[in-house]
Amino acid sequence: MKTIQAVSYPVHFQEESYTELNNLINKNNYSTIFILVDENTFEHCYPKFIPFLDTNKTIELIEIESGEINKNLETCIGVWNAITELGGDRKSLLITLGGGVITDLGGFVASCFKRGIDFVNIPTTLLSMVDASVGGKTGVDLGVLKNQIGLFANPQMVLVDHQYLETVSEREIKSGTAEILKYGLTYDVNLFHQIKNNKELDISDLIFRSVEIKNEVVLQDPKEQNLRKILNFGHTLGHAIESFYLESEDKENLTHGEAIAIGMVCECYLSHKLLNFPVDKIHEVKGVVLSIYDKTNLLKEDFSAIMDLLKHDKKNVNGQVNFVLLNDFEDFKIDCKVPEDLIVESLEFYNE
Amino acid sequence: MKTIQAVSYPVHFQEESYTELNNLINKNNYSTIFILVDENTFEHCYPKFIPFLDTNKTIELIEIESGEINKNLETCIGVWNAITELGGDRKSLLITLGGGVITDLGGFVASCFKRGIDFVNIPTTLLSMVDASVGGKTGVDLGVLKNQIGLFANPQMVLVDHQYLETVSEREIKSGTAEILKYGLTYDVNLFHQIKNNKELDISDLIFRSVEIKNEVVLQDPKEQNLRKILNFGHTLGHAIESFYLESEDKENLTHGEAIAIGMVCECYLSHKLLNFPVDKIHEVKGVVLSIYDKTNLLKEDFSAIMDLLKHDKKNVNGQVNFVLLNDFEDFKIDCKVPEDLIVESLEFYNE
């Protein structure tokens, strides 16, 4: 499978990618190679990865606890201390092996350690393969606010190998599917139809096409002034819903994809109300979403807390929430202001 | 006084600088202006600064505790939470008003908040005016390791106004003088002679010339591959000594300049032993240093702790400490390896 050249780094696929990684390591004469894992990727992915690594450099493993709840600065401090104690210097390389928490946090850790060391991302979940592999976003959460602290920073390369998907749950695969749906709705409706019709999905093709799309989008609009905002479709409301469930002690957390899928249904509804997004397509999107994900029961009494979280969205400016909405599939409009009562209505529409 | 154009931003001087700041604010339509201070700069500098600020934007003050001991990630988390609670968004501006702790930490905080907001530095100590104002280095300490976590990130502009020096102690002025001495020894010996002869020093000239030199150095070698390493003269040993006193509970801390001054004496000694730095000039440098700073009594029993800290220097690669040494005034050699016993000897030389 061919390499995709992202803005400042390549995304390599499947087995060839390890050859590229070994070349990188040999070429750069790194002092130490740190591999960041969590307890799951250590158990399931590390044994699949390590036979491909061909180097006589010192390898140091750093393990953090899995889960979004640990994607915070306390964990970063722990990793920075570990790298320091293990003798990390400016010529160290950090390889992240895991889902979005590991790749986002690891990229941030590497970019700030002694003002920046090289890092390589190996996403092991569908979500991180199709979403976090391109775009150079790194970061961690601040309290319940997702990715509040972070940077744009480019890895040396990204390796996408779908063998790691054997190690994750069906729920995680579904979580990543939401991002593929998003590329379908906003950029290439074929992807949406493929998922809707669901006949023998070739996951490796879906991943490649998603990375390709994200890369096209980021290349065309690196500074997130226009086109790149489509990547936020479903995420404005989705993030608020995800944060709400994360901070509610008596509710089970939603996966990122589950929350984003709800966000996309609601934002299709807003698109219909404020633009001319066709009514039958809202129902089509909701149908596909509910065919993949269990229905979440959003409680009316929780709406105001969700609205509050919405006001903290990173993309807000001057206290104004900005949505990207759809005129139609593959046809977006950025910076849409939405009245608060309409947002509530859209949550109710999802609930119906 | 004319503006110095640093790599990606201007350094403005004296009263004109506030006009530039007001222009920047008006041009960029910032949502909120955050001003980061400590209890000292709030009391002494803020009242001098605020009359110059001409804007109807919301101004929010964030105060942290002064001192190197607070230049850490816990303080950053506090500031990030404060900015969040005060409604900070991507169009916020952070103005740092203080010494190196405030400007270094504030720059780091701004650069990581929501993946980066604009910031402006107003150094209020001599040290931060001549050192931190150019070069784009931001960061905080990790435990006793100075600036272990940070980034290269450029402010929108830097304002240097020596009225703020009225607010700081003589000891602080002396701390900054060490950096001016460094520029003298490594780049422009006139500065060294001016301080040595000490006749009616024009502090404003010394600052301007120091900023000019640092800027020339950084412009010529932005990636710190050669010339820029002269900025580390005295700092390799100096940082280790500074860290040692910072972590010793029973010893009074040294200022940065006091530690760096000792480092310069020791590194002149190493320069003499390993290169051809003339012996009379070591004594000349030591004489000037001791005419400014009280002698510190470095205890033999502390040498091994200082050596250990040296091994954690950010600039080390493959466990090897790299010194920049002098063949003569204004004539440096980078990446010098120094045997451990010679380093001990140089500490003893300072003690003599």
XYZ file of C-alpha atoms in Angstrom:
704
model
C 0.000 0.000 0.000
C 1.510 3.304 -0.928
C 2.737 5.978 1.433
C 0.730 9.176 1.954
C 2.894 12.259 2.258
C 1.291 14.420 4.948
C 2.180 18.074 5.392
C 5.548 17.544 6.990
C 5.824 13.815 7.404
C 4.897 10.556 5.700
C 2.186 8.089 6.715
C 3.401 4.580 5.905
C 1.168 1.539 5.691
C 1.426 -2.120 6.627
C 4.657 -4.096 6.716
C 6.712 -1.724 4.569
C 6.256 0.889 7.228
C 8.630 -0.928 9.576
C 11.392 -0.795 7.001
C 10.902 2.961 6.902
C 11.020 3.140 10.696
C 14.244 1.129 10.847
C 15.762 3.397 8.189
C 14.786 6.461 10.192
C 16.372 5.071 13.339
C 19.584 4.108 11.615
C 19.855 7.398 9.771
C 19.374 9.578 12.875
C 21.624 7.809 15.312
C 19.227 8.231 18.213
C 20.700 7.835 21.669
C 17.764 5.905 23.165
C 14.422 4.717 21.844
C 11.529 5.162 24.229
C 8.311 3.296 23.525
C 5.166 4.647 25.156
C 2.410 2.096 25.766
C -0.504 1.511 28.096
C -1.202 -1.798 29.835
C -3.342 -2.966 26.904
C -1.011 -2.077 24.082
C 1.894 -3.438 26.089
C 0.149 -6.776 26.344
C -1.373 -6.997 22.885
C 0.449 -4.670 20.472
C 3.997 -4.545 21.746
C 4.585 -8.272 21.017
C 3.345 -7.694 17.451
C 5.505 -4.621 17.023
C 8.825 -5.506 18.572
C 9.866 -8.248 16.078
C 9.824 -5.613 13.333
C 12.177 -3.269 15.161
C 15.690 -3.875 13.904
C 18.151 -1.846 15.932
C 20.883 -2.257 18.497
C 19.967 0.994 20.261
C 18.830 0.938 23.863
C 15.060 0.510 24.044
C 13.171 1.742 27.095
C 9.518 1.006 27.665
C 7.271 3.502 29.455
C 3.801 2.364 30.423
C 0.928 4.608 31.421
C -2.589 3.712 32.465
C -5.066 3.474 29.632
C -8.126 5.659 29.265
C -9.136 9.234 28.477
C -9.242 9.915 32.233
C -5.452 9.620 32.253
C -4.889 11.921 29.288
C -3.797 14.739 31.526
C -0.813 16.741 32.695
C -0.210 14.522 35.726
C 0.427 11.628 33.365
C 2.728 13.837 31.259
C 4.723 14.722 34.355
C 5.092 11.014 35.119
C 6.350 10.290 31.594
C 8.723 13.276 31.632
C 10.166 12.075 34.927
C 10.532 8.550 33.569
C 12.324 9.737 30.421
C 14.601 11.892 32.567
C 15.437 9.045 34.952
C 16.097 6.705 32.035
C 18.644 9.157 30.657
C 16.612 10.689 27.837
C 18.376 13.476 25.955
C 17.725 15.634 22.891
C 18.684 12.799 20.570
C 16.123 10.435 22.055
C 13.253 9.115 19.965
C 9.787 8.488 21.380
C 7.611 5.903 19.646
C 3.970 6.008 20.674
C 2.147 2.689 20.380
C -1.514 2.994 21.196
C -4.785 4.762 20.629
C -5.476 8.488 20.563
C -4.635 8.981 24.229
C -1.158 7.554 23.712
C -0.458 9.287 20.396
C -1.858 12.687 21.451
C -0.232 12.659 24.870
C 2.993 11.128 23.589
C 3.329 13.733 20.852
C 2.854 16.485 23.409
C 5.343 14.912 25.810
C 7.959 14.573 23.072
C 7.433 18.098 21.734
C 7.966 19.675 25.145
C 10.780 17.490 26.473
C 13.942 19.618 26.424
C 12.117 21.811 23.887
C 11.380 18.922 21.580
C 12.584 15.457 20.654
C 11.623 13.341 17.648
C 8.600 11.096 17.834
C 6.877 8.481 15.693
C 3.221 7.534 16.043
C 1.916 4.012 15.649
C -1.847 4.232 16.138
C -3.367 0.915 17.197
C -7.071 1.769 17.216
C -9.271 2.530 14.244
C -10.037 5.965 15.664
C -6.412 6.970 15.966
C -5.537 5.500 12.561
C -8.145 7.520 10.706
C -8.130 10.619 12.866
C -4.951 11.194 14.858
C -2.520 9.990 12.185
C -2.666 13.208 10.156
C -2.803 16.832 11.237
C -0.061 17.239 13.786
C -2.347 17.840 16.729
C -1.006 16.824 20.107
C -2.454 17.507 23.504
C -4.027 16.491 26.761
C -7.210 17.309 28.642
C -7.519 19.909 31.374
C -10.114 18.577 33.777
C -13.006 17.575 31.549
C -11.990 19.914 28.747
C -10.634 17.827 25.920
C -7.294 18.716 24.348
C -7.295 22.066 26.123
C -3.510 21.955 26.463
C -1.451 21.027 23.446
C 0.452 21.964 20.347
C 0.687 21.527 16.649
C 3.744 19.317 16.286
C 4.719 16.872 13.577
C 5.930 13.332 14.148
C 8.817 12.074 12.026
C 6.424 9.557 10.537
C 3.214 7.675 11.229
C 2.885 3.912 10.784
C -0.554 2.482 10.052
C -0.798 -1.286 10.274
C -4.243 -2.790 10.635
C -2.914 -5.930 12.317
C -3.288 -3.953 15.557
C -7.054 -3.791 15.059
C -7.180 -7.474 15.971
C -6.313 -6.340 19.487
C -9.209 -3.935 20.058
C -12.888 -4.427 20.881
C -15.783 -4.165 18.501
C -16.918 -1.096 20.430
C -13.618 0.619 19.620
C -13.914 -0.276 15.927
C -17.353 1.328 15.980
C -15.896 4.376 17.657
C -13.462 4.853 14.780
C -16.224 4.236 12.265
C -17.829 7.526 13.343
C -14.854 9.449 11.963
C -15.074 7.544 8.676
C -18.784 8.438 8.562
C -17.784 12.060 9.071
C -15.445 11.970 6.060
C -18.320 10.416 4.169
C -20.864 13.094 5.069
C -18.590 16.078 4.575
C -16.175 15.089 1.804
C -16.823 11.807 0.015
C -20.326 10.425 0.225
C -19.137 7.079 -1.161
C -17.626 6.314 2.218
C -21.001 6.966 3.850
C -22.752 4.700 1.367
C -20.187 1.959 1.818
C -20.840 1.943 5.536
C -24.606 2.222 5.067
C -24.702 -0.747 2.700
C -22.189 -2.565 4.847
C -21.356 -5.260 2.330
C -18.004 -6.752 3.077
C -16.267 -3.646 4.197
C -12.583 -3.644 3.413
C -11.309 -1.938 6.546
C -7.892 -1.413 5.068
C -9.399 0.512 2.140
C -11.606 2.589 4.437
C -8.581 3.520 6.522
C -6.457 4.426 3.525
C -9.205 6.574 2.009
C -9.857 8.301 5.356
C -6.190 9.141 5.841
C -6.064 10.343 2.255
C -9.065 12.625 2.789
C -7.824 14.022 6.075
C -4.489 14.701 4.455
C -6.040 16.469 1.468
C -8.062 18.612 3.837
C -5.119 19.507 6.057
C -2.851 20.213 3.079
C -5.406 22.542 1.537
C -6.074 24.387 4.778
C -3.256 23.887 7.272
C -4.334 26.772 9.486
C -7.918 25.659 9.952
C -9.401 28.730 8.347
C -11.939 27.078 6.114
C -12.005 23.548 4.694
C -10.289 21.983 7.671
C -13.222 22.958 9.816
C -15.212 20.103 8.250
C -13.159 17.853 10.504
C -15.150 19.355 13.361
C -18.452 18.253 11.924
C -20.360 16.484 14.689
C -17.603 17.370 17.121
C -18.891 20.662 18.477
C -21.877 19.067 20.152
C -20.185 15.675 20.249
C -17.293 16.892 22.397
C -19.668 18.554 24.865
C -21.685 15.342 25.138
C -18.508 13.276 25.527
C -17.218 15.624 28.257
C -20.551 15.522 30.029
C -20.540 11.736 30.239
C -16.880 11.747 31.247
C -17.542 14.019 34.200
C -20.815 12.375 35.288
C -19.970 9.919 38.002
C -23.191 7.939 37.746
C -23.220 7.535 33.958
C -21.194 5.163 31.823
C -18.768 7.006 29.550
C -19.444 7.182 25.851
C -16.672 6.413 23.397
C -15.513 9.335 21.275
C -17.258 7.841 18.260
C -20.527 7.257 20.099
C -20.582 10.901 21.187
C -19.562 12.205 17.773
C -22.230 10.079 16.094
C -24.872 11.737 18.287
C -23.257 15.077 17.450
C -23.539 14.370 13.728
C -27.228 13.490 13.969
C -27.906 16.701 15.919
C -25.804 18.821 13.581
C -27.587 17.367 10.542
C -30.792 18.495 12.239
C -29.327 21.999 12.746
C -28.194 21.972 9.120
C -31.747 21.270 8.068
C -33.153 24.029 10.277
C -30.621 26.714 9.395
C -29.470 25.741 5.915
C -31.149 23.603 3.311
C -29.942 20.189 4.337
C -32.709 17.855 3.088
C -34.988 16.345 5.690
C -34.789 12.809 4.271
C -31.025 12.886 4.645
C -31.253 13.717 8.358
C -33.293 10.579 8.782
C -30.917 8.602 6.578
C -27.950 9.682 8.760
C -29.839 8.975 11.981
C -30.806 5.554 10.621
C -27.218 4.631 9.834
C -26.006 5.918 13.213
C -28.633 3.916 15.091
C -27.833 0.814 13.025
C -24.270 0.982 14.382
C -24.577 2.443 17.882
C -26.972 1.748 20.742
C -29.292 4.643 21.358
C -28.110 6.875 24.229
C -30.866 8.295 26.385
C -30.010 12.005 26.703
C -31.886 13.331 29.720
C -33.619 16.701 29.500
C -32.231 17.632 32.926
C -28.712 17.210 31.561
C -29.120 19.583 28.607
C -28.037 22.686 30.497
C -24.813 21.024 31.653
C -24.095 20.019 28.052
C -24.792 23.603 26.922
C -22.313 24.882 29.518
C -19.615 22.558 28.236
C -20.340 23.680 24.704
C -19.390 27.199 25.711
C -15.903 25.971 26.590
C -15.253 24.498 23.153
C -11.693 25.280 22.023
C -12.946 26.729 18.762
C -15.161 29.333 20.390
C -14.228 32.947 19.931
C -15.689 35.819 21.917
C -17.974 33.390 23.731
C -19.708 32.449 20.488
C -20.068 28.758 19.620
C -19.204 28.121 15.975
C -20.689 25.168 14.137
C -19.754 23.753 10.778
C -23.017 22.654 9.159
C -24.032 21.066 5.861
C -25.995 22.456 2.955
C -25.940 18.919 1.661
C -23.621 15.919 1.698
C -20.126 17.093 0.686
C -21.231 20.741 0.912
C -20.392 22.552 4.132
C -20.719 26.015 5.637
C -18.385 27.161 8.427
C -18.874 29.539 11.336
C -22.607 29.025 11.717
C -24.136 30.622 14.786
C -26.930 28.577 16.288
C -29.538 29.847 18.755
C -29.496 27.973 22.043
C -33.091 26.734 21.801
C -32.335 25.143 18.450
C -29.437 23.226 19.965
C -31.786 21.879 22.615
C -34.249 20.968 19.867
C -31.560 19.037 18.049
C -30.805 16.996 21.175
C -34.516 16.269 21.441
C -34.573 15.224 17.797
C -31.876 12.660 18.512
C -33.900 11.398 21.461
C -37.131 10.932 19.486
C 15.657 54.049 21.029
C 15.258 52.011 17.899
C 13.497 48.682 17.611
C 15.482 45.469 17.186
C 13.900 43.041 14.763
C 14.391 39.587 16.234
C 13.920 36.421 14.204
C 10.152 36.478 14.098
C 9.198 39.396 16.252
C 10.328 42.892 17.209
C 11.891 44.027 20.482
C 10.682 47.558 21.244
C 12.307 49.888 23.742
C 11.117 52.472 26.225
C 7.949 54.520 25.869
C 7.484 53.986 22.141
C 7.035 50.308 22.858
C 3.618 50.913 24.418
C 2.374 52.554 21.240
C 3.386 49.409 19.398
C 1.598 47.243 21.949
C -1.599 49.281 21.664
C -1.405 49.020 17.878
C -1.012 45.256 18.104
C -4.034 44.964 20.363
C -6.217 47.134 18.187
C -5.150 45.396 15.003
C -5.827 41.879 16.260
C -9.163 42.367 17.922
C -8.304 40.143 20.856
C -11.222 38.837 22.884
C -9.588 39.210 26.303
C -6.229 40.455 27.521
C -4.695 38.392 30.298
C -1.808 39.889 32.253
C 0.413 37.448 34.117
C 2.184 38.847 37.166
C 3.617 37.693 40.469
C 2.969 39.409 43.799
C 5.997 41.653 43.301
C 5.361 42.755 39.754
C 1.700 43.214 40.596
C 2.630 45.615 43.360
C 5.498 47.444 41.697
C 5.339 47.054 37.901
C 1.645 46.759 37.135
C 0.926 50.339 38.340
C 3.703 51.598 36.056
C 2.458 49.576 33.130
C -1.299 49.924 33.192
C -1.482 53.687 32.413
C 0.189 52.963 29.063
C -2.363 50.362 28.044
C -4.967 52.019 25.869
C -7.765 49.583 25.114
C -11.386 48.939 25.917
C -10.910 45.169 25.838
C -11.548 43.117 28.975
C -8.380 42.865 31.038
C -7.931 39.948 33.434
C -5.077 39.745 35.889
C -3.556 36.397 36.837
C -1.108 36.338 39.716
C 1.273 33.524 40.533
C 3.775 33.203 43.357
C 7.214 34.576 42.584
C 10.372 32.520 42.559
C 12.135 29.838 40.548
C 10.634 27.245 42.909
C 7.234 28.015 41.350
C 8.413 27.754 37.749
C 6.847 24.351 37.348
C 3.984 22.493 35.760
C 1.758 22.801 38.829
C 1.856 26.583 38.398
C 1.106 26.183 34.682
C -1.935 24.062 35.500
C -3.125 26.810 37.859
C -2.740 29.459 35.161
C -4.415 27.299 32.516
C -7.349 26.730 34.860
C -7.559 30.448 35.601
C -7.541 31.396 31.910
C -10.209 28.779 31.255
C -12.435 29.981 34.091
C -12.027 33.587 32.964
C -13.286 32.641 29.513
C -10.012 32.582 27.609
C -10.313 31.500 23.982
C -8.048 31.252 20.941
C -8.238 34.992 20.365
C -6.995 35.831 23.843
C -3.701 37.636 24.358
C -1.390 36.916 27.269
C 0.940 39.687 28.409
C 3.694 38.552 30.735
C 4.939 41.205 33.128
C 7.829 40.020 35.218
C 11.217 38.367 35.369
C 12.388 35.214 33.646
C 10.062 32.958 35.607
C 7.036 34.916 34.418
C 8.177 35.345 30.807
C 9.416 31.752 30.375
C 6.430 30.169 32.099
C 3.949 32.586 30.533
C 5.269 31.929 27.030
C 4.933 28.203 27.606
C 1.427 28.571 29.032
C 0.316 30.697 26.066
C 1.896 28.392 23.478
C 0.094 25.321 24.815
C -3.291 26.840 25.657
C -5.744 25.532 23.056
C -2.688 24.808 20.889
C -1.392 28.331 21.107
C -2.522 31.892 21.769
C -0.615 35.120 21.186
C 1.637 36.468 23.899
C 3.746 39.558 24.554
C 6.671 39.643 26.967
C 7.485 42.605 29.169
C 10.605 41.635 31.102
C 10.969 43.611 34.317
C 14.335 42.383 35.564
C 17.736 43.011 34.052
C 18.252 39.291 33.580
C 15.063 38.814 31.610
C 15.638 41.981 29.572
C 19.073 40.913 28.355
C 18.512 37.173 28.226
C 14.897 36.074 27.899
C 13.803 38.844 25.534
C 15.314 37.240 22.426
C 15.470 33.621 21.323
C 11.969 32.306 21.671
C 12.727 29.919 24.477
C 9.870 29.126 26.822
C 9.684 26.546 29.547
C 9.459 25.429 33.125
C 11.512 23.289 35.461
C 10.916 19.608 36.155
C 11.913 19.076 39.761
C 15.316 20.707 40.026
C 16.041 20.376 36.319
C 15.826 23.826 34.811
C 13.737 24.396 31.697
C 13.426 20.657 31.164
C 9.914 21.105 29.754
C 9.328 23.781 27.160
C 9.210 24.922 23.594
C 10.612 27.298 21.076
C 7.779 29.768 20.609
C 7.804 33.393 19.538
C 5.978 36.206 21.275
C 4.212 38.793 19.138
C 6.640 41.362 20.508
C 8.879 42.094 23.465
C 8.824 45.433 25.317
C 11.974 46.521 27.110
C 11.542 49.522 29.400
C 14.190 50.091 32.022
C 11.804 51.989 34.289
C 10.950 48.555 35.714
C 14.514 48.158 36.973
C 13.672 50.728 39.662
C 11.469 48.023 41.161
C 14.084 45.319 41.602
C 16.851 44.766 44.133
C 20.523 45.409 43.628
C 21.077 41.671 43.883
C 18.803 41.141 40.888
C 20.616 43.798 38.871
C 23.838 41.959 39.632
C 22.233 38.716 38.519
C 21.486 40.228 35.123
C 24.966 41.681 34.914
C 26.350 38.133 34.647
C 24.660 37.693 31.299
C 26.076 40.993 30.069
C 29.504 39.788 31.203
C 28.914 36.634 29.168
C 28.227 38.659 26.015
C 31.393 40.555 26.819
C 33.594 37.485 27.180
C 32.257 35.594 24.202
C 31.264 38.224 21.650
C 32.181 41.827 22.423
C 34.959 42.381 24.925
C 34.059 46.074 25.177
C 31.083 45.117 27.290
C 33.391 43.234 29.651
C 35.751 46.189 29.877
C 32.891 48.607 30.498
C 31.761 46.548 33.464
C 35.313 46.024 34.681
C 36.054 49.746 34.622
C 32.600 50.484 35.974
C 32.643 54.182 35.221
C 29.139 55.510 35.037
C 27.533 52.551 33.403
C 24.658 53.503 31.138
C 22.376 50.567 31.894
C 20.119 51.392 29.002
C 23.061 51.142 26.581
C 24.234 47.892 28.109
C 20.765 46.416 27.712
C 20.407 47.570 24.128
C 23.814 46.209 23.157
C 23.116 42.881 24.913
C 19.793 42.442 23.138
C 21.483 43.357 19.878
C 24.208 40.753 20.420
C 21.827 38.024 21.444
C 19.734 38.778 18.408
C 22.712 38.681 16.041
C 23.717 35.353 17.515
C 20.252 33.830 17.262
C 19.708 35.143 13.739
C 22.999 33.676 12.562
C 22.370 30.311 14.192
C 18.692 29.797 14.957
C 19.032 26.032 15.489
C 21.825 26.232 18.036
C 24.298 24.309 15.936
C 27.312 26.530 16.391
C 27.511 30.233 17.295
C 24.406 30.181 19.462
C 26.152 27.799 21.803
C 28.195 30.741 23.124
C 25.044 31.699 24.989
C 25.695 28.644 27.130
C 29.103 29.859 28.211
C 29.253 29.604 31.985
C 25.856 27.939 31.983
C 26.851 24.290 31.762
C 28.478 24.314 35.175
C 26.443 27.328 36.288
C 23.104 25.556 35.850
C 24.313 22.536 37.797
C 25.497 24.783 40.627
C 22.236 26.726 40.568
C 20.190 23.501 40.661
C 22.311 22.167 43.498
C 21.654 25.212 45.670
C 17.978 25.179 44.715
C 17.544 21.611 45.912
C 19.689 21.938 49.046
C 17.344 22.655 51.904
C 20.001 23.981 54.244
C 21.697 26.349 51.785
C 20.567 29.745 50.620
C 19.732 29.768 46.898
C 22.028 31.511 44.475
C 20.601 33.852 41.873
C 20.972 32.715 38.278
C 23.658 35.320 37.723
C 25.601 34.366 40.827
C 25.682 30.740 39.704
C 26.535 31.624 36.108
C 29.328 33.914 37.264
C 30.906 31.005 39.150
C 30.346 28.881 36.039
C 32.179 31.438 33.891
C 35.188 31.507 36.223
C 35.352 27.704 36.199
C 34.888 27.476 32.446
C 37.634 30.063 31.880
C 39.833 27.777 33.950
C 38.817 24.785 31.776
C 39.480 26.913 28.691
C 42.981 27.547 29.929
C 43.605 23.882 30.676
C 42.167 22.461 27.459
C 42.602 25.303 24.977
C 44.960 28.232 25.017
C 42.932 30.708 27.031
C 45.605 32.923 28.655
C 46.187 32.456 32.354
C 46.158 36.200 33.148
C 42.691 36.460 31.646
C 41.306 33.749 33.940
C 42.460 35.851 36.835
C 41.083 38.995 35.250
C 37.652 37.369 34.872
C 37.729 35.959 38.387
C 38.688 39.395 39.689
C 35.767 41.094 37.991
C 33.365 38.389 39.159
C 34.524 38.686 42.761
C 34.309 42.489 42.579
C 30.583 42.125 41.830
C 29.479 38.988 43.681
C 30.189 37.707 47.167
C 32.355 34.630 47.123
C 30.345 31.426 47.460
C 31.980 28.701 49.469
C 31.635 25.566 47.355
C 32.095 22.585 49.652
C 34.204 19.632 48.504
C 31.554 17.239 49.809
C 29.014 18.808 47.422
C 31.070 18.356 44.263
C 29.700 14.909 43.434
C 26.089 16.135 43.685
C 26.979 18.987 41.331
C 28.598 16.516 38.928
C 25.450 14.394 38.953
C 23.321 17.393 38.055
C 25.741 18.243 35.268
C 24.956 14.904 33.679
C 21.320 15.933 33.347
C 22.093 19.093 31.396
C 19.583 19.535 28.546
C 22.384 19.897 26.036
C 23.971 16.556 26.814
C 23.875 13.909 24.126
C 24.669 10.247 24.694
C 25.482 11.004 28.323
C 28.358 13.268 27.311
C 28.536 16.770 28.824
C 29.331 19.375 26.175
C 31.049 22.601 27.114
C 31.558 25.709 25.059
C 34.999 27.040 25.973
C 37.164 29.977 24.942
C 40.431 30.081 23.015
C 40.457 33.752 23.971
C 37.965 36.553 24.537
C 35.511 36.585 21.596
C 36.907 33.288 20.309
C 34.996 30.167 21.260
C 35.080 26.440 20.632
C 31.932 24.324 20.945
C 31.366 20.708 21.984
C 34.399 20.428 24.229
C 34.576 17.230 26.243
C 36.052 17.743 29.690
C 37.397 15.003 31.957
C 35.606 14.795 35.270
C 38.675 15.464 37.402
C 39.327 18.695 35.525
C 35.817 19.889 36.290
C 36.469 19.257 39.979
C 39.764 21.130 39.645
C 37.932 24.107 38.129
C 35.550 24.242 41.113
C 38.586 24.183 43.378
C 40.134 26.998 41.359
C 37.072 29.138 42.008
C 37.324 28.310 45.712
C 40.989 29.315 46.022
